[in-house]
CSV table of C-alpha atoms and ligand atoms in Angstrom, one decimal:
chain,number,residue,atom,x,y,z
A,1,MET,CA,0.0,0.0,0.0
A,2,ASN,CA,1.4,3.4,-0.9
A,3,TRP,CA,2.0,6.0,1.8
A,4,LEU,CA,-1.0,8.2,0.8
A,5,ARG,CA,-3.4,5.3,1.2
A,6,ARG,CA,-1.8,4.2,4.4
A,7,TRP,CA,-2.1,7.8,5.7
A,8,ARG,CA,-5.7,8.0,4.7
A,9,ARG,CA,-6.5,4.7,6.4
A,10,GLN,CA,-4.8,5.8,9.6
A,11,ARG,CA,-6.9,8.9,9.6
A,12,LEU,CA,-10.1,6.9,9.0
A,13,LEU,CA,-9.2,4.6,11.8
A,14,ARG,CA,-8.8,7.5,14.2
A,15,ARG,CA,-12.0,9.2,13.1
A,16,HIS,CA,-14.3,6.3,12.8
A,17,ALA,CA,-13.1,3.9,15.5
A,18,PHE,CA,-15.9,2.0,17.3
A,19,GLY,CA,-16.1,2.6,21.1
A,20,ASP,CA,-14.9,-0.4,23.1
A,21,ALA,CA,-18.4,-0.9,24.6
A,22,ALA,CA,-20.1,-0.7,21.2
A,23,TRP,CA,-17.6,-3.1,19.7
A,24,GLU,CA,-17.9,-5.6,22.5
A,25,ARG,CA,-21.7,-5.5,22.4
A,26,ALA,CA,-21.7,-6.0,18.7
A,27,THR,CA,-19.3,-8.9,18.6
A,28,HIS,CA,-19.3,-10.8,21.9
A,29,ASP,CA,-21.7,-13.6,20.7
A,30,LEU,CA,-20.3,-14.0,17.2
A,31,HIS,CA,-19.4,-17.6,17.0
A,32,ALA,CA,-17.5,-17.1,13.7
A,33,LEU,CA,-14.9,-14.9,15.4
A,34,ARG,CA,-14.0,-17.2,18.2
A,35,HIS,CA,-11.1,-18.8,16.5
A,36,LEU,CA,-9.3,-15.5,16.0
A,37,THR,CA,-6.1,-14.9,18.0
A,38,PRO,CA,-5.9,-11.6,19.9
A,39,SER,CA,-3.8,-10.0,17.2
A,40,GLN,CA,-6.2,-11.2,14.5
A,41,HIS,CA,-9.0,-9.7,16.5
A,42,THR,CA,-7.3,-6.4,16.7
A,43,ARG,CA,-6.7,-6.4,12.9
A,44,LEU,CA,-10.4,-7.5,12.4
A,45,ARG,CA,-11.5,-4.5,14.4
A,46,GLU,CA,-9.3,-2.2,12.2
A,47,ALA,CA,-10.7,-3.8,9.0
A,48,ALA,CA,-14.3,-3.4,10.3
A,49,THR,CA,-13.6,0.2,11.1
A,50,LEU,CA,-12.3,0.9,7.6
A,51,ILE,CA,-15.3,-1.0,6.0
A,52,ALA,CA,-17.6,1.2,8.1
A,53,ALA,CA,-15.8,4.3,7.0
A,54,GLU,CA,-15.5,3.4,3.3
A,55,LYS,CA,-19.0,2.0,2.7
A,56,ASP,CA,-22.4,3.7,3.3
A,57,PHE,CA,-24.4,1.8,5.9
A,58,LEU,CA,-28.0,2.8,5.3
A,59,GLN,CA,-31.5,2.0,6.4
A,60,PRO,CA,-33.9,1.4,3.5
A,61,GLY,CA,-35.1,5.0,3.4
A,62,GLY,CA,-31.5,6.2,3.2
A,63,ALA,CA,-31.0,7.3,6.8
A,64,PRO,CA,-27.7,6.2,8.3
A,65,LEU,CA,-27.7,2.9,10.3
A,66,PRO,CA,-27.2,3.0,14.1
A,67,GLU,CA,-23.5,2.4,15.1
A,68,ALA,CA,-24.3,-0.8,16.9
A,69,GLN,CA,-25.7,-2.3,13.7
A,70,ILE,CA,-22.8,-1.1,11.6
A,71,ALA,CA,-20.3,-2.6,14.0
A,72,ARG,CA,-21.9,-6.0,13.9
A,73,VAL,CA,-22.3,-6.1,10.1
A,74,ALA,CA,-18.8,-4.7,9.6
A,75,ALA,CA,-17.2,-7.1,12.0
A,76,LEU,CA,-18.6,-10.1,10.1
A,77,ALA,CA,-17.9,-8.5,6.7
A,78,ALA,CA,-14.2,-8.0,7.7
A,79,LEU,CA,-13.8,-11.7,8.6
A,80,PRO,CA,-13.5,-13.2,5.1
A,81,VAL,CA,-11.1,-10.5,3.9
A,82,LEU,CA,-9.0,-10.5,7.1
A,83,GLU,CA,-6.0,-12.1,5.3
A,84,LEU,CA,-6.9,-10.9,1.8
A,85,GLY,CA,-7.2,-7.2,2.2
A,86,LEU,CA,-10.0,-4.7,1.8
A,87,ASP,CA,-9.4,-4.2,-1.9
A,88,TRP,CA,-11.4,-7.3,-2.4
A,89,TYR,CA,-14.5,-5.1,-1.6
A,90,ARG,CA,-13.7,-2.5,-4.2
A,91,GLY,CA,-16.2,-1.3,-6.8
A,92,TRP,CA,-19.4,-0.9,-4.8
A,93,HIS,CA,-20.5,1.5,-2.1
A,94,SER,CA,-23.4,0.6,0.2
A,95,VAL,CA,-24.8,-1.8,2.7
A,96,ILE,CA,-28.5,-1.5,3.2
A,97,VAL,CA,-30.0,-3.1,6.3
A,98,TYR,CA,-33.7,-3.8,6.6
A,99,PRO,CA,-35.1,-4.2,10.1
A,100,THR,CA,-36.7,-7.4,9.2
A,101,GLY,CA,-38.8,-8.4,6.4
A,102,PHE,CA,-37.6,-10.2,3.5
A,103,VAL,CA,-36.9,-13.4,5.3
A,104,ALA,CA,-38.5,-16.6,3.9
A,105,ARG,CA,-37.9,-19.8,5.7
A,106,HIS,CA,-40.5,-22.5,5.1
A,107,THR,CA,-40.8,-26.2,5.0
A,108,VAL,CA,-41.6,-28.3,2.0
A,109,GLU,CA,-42.5,-32.0,1.7
A,110,ASP,CA,-40.8,-34.0,-1.0
A,111,GLU,CA,-42.2,-37.0,-2.9
A,112,ALA,CA,-40.9,-39.3,-0.2
A,113,GLY,CA,-42.9,-37.5,2.4
A,114,VAL,CA,-39.8,-36.0,4.0
A,115,VAL,CA,-40.1,-32.5,5.2
A,116,HIS,CA,-37.2,-30.1,4.5
A,117,GLU,CA,-36.6,-26.7,5.9
A,118,VAL,CA,-36.0,-24.4,2.9
A,119,ARG,CA,-34.5,-21.0,3.2
A,120,GLU,CA,-35.0,-18.6,0.4
A,121,ASP,CA,-32.2,-16.2,-0.2
A,122,LEU,CA,-34.3,-13.3,1.0
A,123,SER,CA,-32.5,-12.6,4.2
A,124,GLY,CA,-29.9,-11.0,2.1
A,125,GLU,CA,-28.9,-10.1,-1.4
A,126,ALA,CA,-25.6,-9.0,-3.1
A,127,TRP,CA,-25.9,-7.1,-6.3
A,128,ASP,CA,-23.1,-7.2,-8.8
A,129,ALA,CA,-21.4,-3.8,-8.5
A,130,GLY,CA,-24.3,-2.7,-6.3
A,131,PRO,CA,-25.3,-2.9,-2.6
A,132,VAL,CA,-25.3,-5.7,-0.1
A,133,ILE,CA,-28.8,-5.9,1.4
A,134,LEU,CA,-29.4,-7.6,4.7
A,135,ALA,CA,-32.2,-8.2,7.1
A,136,TRP,CA,-31.2,-7.1,10.7
A,137,GLU,CA,-33.1,-10.0,12.4
A,138,ASP,CA,-30.9,-12.4,10.4
A,139,VAL,CA,-27.8,-10.4,11.2
A,140,LEU,CA,-28.7,-10.8,14.9
A,141,ASP,CA,-29.1,-14.5,14.4
A,142,ALA,CA,-25.5,-14.7,13.4
A,143,GLY,CA,-24.8,-15.4,17.0
A,144,ALA,CA,-26.8,-18.5,17.1
A,145,ALA,CA,-23.9,-20.9,16.1
A,146,ASP,CA,-26.2,-22.9,13.9
A,147,GLY,CA,-24.0,-22.7,10.8
A,148,TYR,CA,-26.1,-19.9,9.2
A,149,ASN,CA,-24.6,-16.5,8.8
A,150,VAL,CA,-26.3,-14.2,6.3
A,151,VAL,CA,-23.5,-11.6,6.4
A,152,LEU,CA,-20.8,-14.1,5.6
A,153,HIS,CA,-23.0,-15.5,2.8
A,154,GLU,CA,-23.6,-12.2,1.1
A,155,PHE,CA,-20.0,-11.0,1.4
A,156,ALA,CA,-18.9,-14.3,-0.1
A,157,HIS,CA,-21.0,-13.5,-3.1
A,158,LYS,CA,-19.2,-10.2,-3.3
A,159,LEU,CA,-15.8,-12.0,-3.4
A,160,ASP,CA,-17.2,-14.4,-6.0
A,161,MET,CA,-18.2,-11.3,-8.1
A,162,ALA,CA,-14.7,-9.9,-8.0
A,163,ASN,CA,-14.0,-11.6,-11.3
A,164,GLY,CA,-17.4,-11.1,-13.0
A,165,GLU,CA,-20.7,-12.7,-12.4
A,166,ALA,CA,-21.0,-14.9,-9.3
A,167,ASN,CA,-20.4,-18.5,-10.4
A,168,GLY,CA,-19.0,-20.2,-7.3
A,169,MET,CA,-15.4,-19.5,-8.1
A,170,PRO,CA,-13.8,-16.3,-6.9
A,171,PRO,CA,-10.5,-15.2,-8.3
A,172,LEU,CA,-8.1,-17.9,-7.0
A,173,HIS,CA,-4.7,-17.0,-5.7
A,174,ARG,CA,-1.5,-17.9,-7.4
A,175,GLY,CA,-0.7,-21.5,-6.7
A,176,MET,CA,-4.3,-22.5,-6.4
A,177,SER,CA,-5.8,-24.8,-9.0
A,178,ARG,CA,-9.1,-24.1,-10.7
A,179,ALA,CA,-9.4,-27.8,-11.5
A,180,ALA,CA,-8.9,-28.7,-7.8
A,181,TRP,CA,-11.4,-26.1,-6.7
A,182,THR,CA,-14.0,-27.4,-9.2
A,183,ALA,CA,-13.4,-31.0,-8.3
A,184,ALA,CA,-13.7,-30.4,-4.5
A,185,PHE,CA,-17.0,-28.4,-4.9
A,186,THR,CA,-18.5,-30.8,-7.4
A,187,ALA,CA,-17.8,-33.8,-5.3
A,188,ALA,CA,-19.4,-32.0,-2.2
A,189,TRP,CA,-22.3,-30.9,-4.3
A,190,GLU,CA,-23.0,-34.5,-5.6
A,191,ASP,CA,-22.7,-35.8,-2.1
A,192,LEU,CA,-25.1,-33.2,-0.8
A,193,GLN,CA,-27.6,-34.0,-3.6
A,194,ARG,CA,-27.4,-37.7,-2.8
A,195,ARG,CA,-28.0,-37.1,0.9
A,196,ALA,CA,-30.8,-34.6,0.2
A,197,ASP,CA,-32.5,-37.1,-2.1
A,198,ALA,CA,-32.2,-39.8,0.5
A,199,GLY,CA,-33.6,-37.5,3.2
A,200,LEU,CA,-30.4,-37.7,5.2
A,201,PRO,CA,-29.1,-34.8,7.4
A,202,LEU,CA,-26.9,-32.4,5.7
A,203,VAL,CA,-23.8,-30.8,7.1
A,204,VAL,CA,-24.6,-27.5,5.4
A,205,ASP,CA,-27.7,-25.7,4.4
A,206,ALA,CA,-29.5,-27.4,1.5
A,207,TYR,CA,-29.6,-24.0,-0.1
A,208,ALA,CA,-26.1,-24.9,-1.4
A,209,LEU,CA,-27.8,-27.0,-4.0
A,210,GLU,CA,-29.5,-24.1,-5.6
A,211,ALA,CA,-26.5,-23.0,-7.8
A,212,PRO,CA,-22.7,-23.1,-7.7
A,213,GLU,CA,-22.5,-19.6,-6.4
A,214,GLU,CA,-24.9,-20.5,-3.5
A,215,CYS,CA,-22.7,-23.6,-2.8
A,216,PHE,CA,-19.6,-21.4,-2.4
A,217,ALA,CA,-21.6,-18.9,-0.2
A,218,VAL,CA,-23.1,-21.6,2.0
A,219,MET,CA,-19.7,-23.4,2.3
A,220,THR,CA,-18.2,-20.1,3.4
A,221,GLU,CA,-20.8,-19.8,6.1
A,222,ALA,CA,-20.0,-23.3,7.3
A,223,PHE,CA,-16.3,-22.7,7.0
A,224,PHE,CA,-16.4,-19.9,9.6
A,225,GLU,CA,-19.3,-21.1,11.7
A,226,ARG,CA,-18.8,-24.9,11.9
A,227,PRO,CA,-15.3,-25.4,10.6
A,228,GLN,CA,-14.7,-28.8,12.2
A,229,ALA,CA,-17.9,-30.2,10.8
A,230,LEU,CA,-17.1,-29.0,7.4
A,231,ALA,CA,-13.5,-30.3,7.5
A,232,GLU,CA,-14.8,-33.7,8.5
A,233,ALA,CA,-17.6,-33.9,5.9
A,234,TYR,CA,-15.8,-32.2,2.9
A,235,PRO,CA,-12.1,-32.0,3.6
A,236,ALA,CA,-11.2,-31.1,0.0
A,237,VAL,CA,-13.6,-28.1,0.1
A,238,TYR,CA,-12.2,-27.2,3.5
A,239,ARG,CA,-8.7,-27.2,2.2
A,240,GLN,CA,-9.7,-25.0,-0.8
A,241,LEU,CA,-11.3,-22.5,1.5
A,242,VAL,CA,-8.2,-22.5,3.8
A,243,ALA,CA,-6.1,-21.7,0.7
A,244,PHE,CA,-8.5,-19.0,-0.5
A,245,TYR,CA,-9.3,-17.2,2.8
A,246,ARG,CA,-5.8,-17.9,4.1
A,247,GLN,CA,-7.4,-18.8,7.4
A,248,ASP,CA,-7.8,-22.1,9.2
A,249,PRO,CA,-10.7,-21.6,11.6
A,250,GLY,CA,-10.9,-25.3,12.4
A,251,GLY,CA,-7.1,-25.5,13.2
A,252,ARG,CA,-6.8,-28.4,10.7
A,253,THR,CA,-3.7,-27.5,8.7
B,1,LIG,ZN1,-26.9,-16.4,-1.9
């Protein structure tokens, strides 16, 4: 980073820092952050501060979002890019947080009479070159340690879109293999489909089966929320995500 950008970021960090109490309240129950070392947590807080300073965090009518809500969203948004850098979020400007609303979780019964819980992707959206849209009640749920995390999901879509339309493959780092990535995710997808067809429990949300980009976003949620379970079920996907995010939340490598 050149000196001008470094200076600008230092100034933003001073001006926009979250208060200790606000930060603690916003993040204390976030399961996805528990693997961070103290120094990573410090860097996460800085990254969250910069995200809060550089993006517009808005309510649907355009009013600014309360600081407590910004802190929670920004903390989670900072996690995937903690070892990648904030440049991965370039090219778009705003995060819009609805109080509630466009959540749709329902159950459906398949031909075999098995009832599945289905989540429509309405607790959040990520537009190509446009805003990230979230429902606050789902952002609050991010503390539930159930493997769901709408913020990680939508920001994973943003990383996926860094090389064009979301397709389940973000720009891979030097040394990573597109073939290995595709093989890992395809095998996991096929296993999930088999298990879903057989009515067996799934390690990740069945929403992963909707499309390759949903598979990447859902696997990202699991990677940070339930890393051990993901590493056991789909070790090849887990290794690809360790290589991509440059983090090992399950302590497996
Ligand atoms: Zn999605």
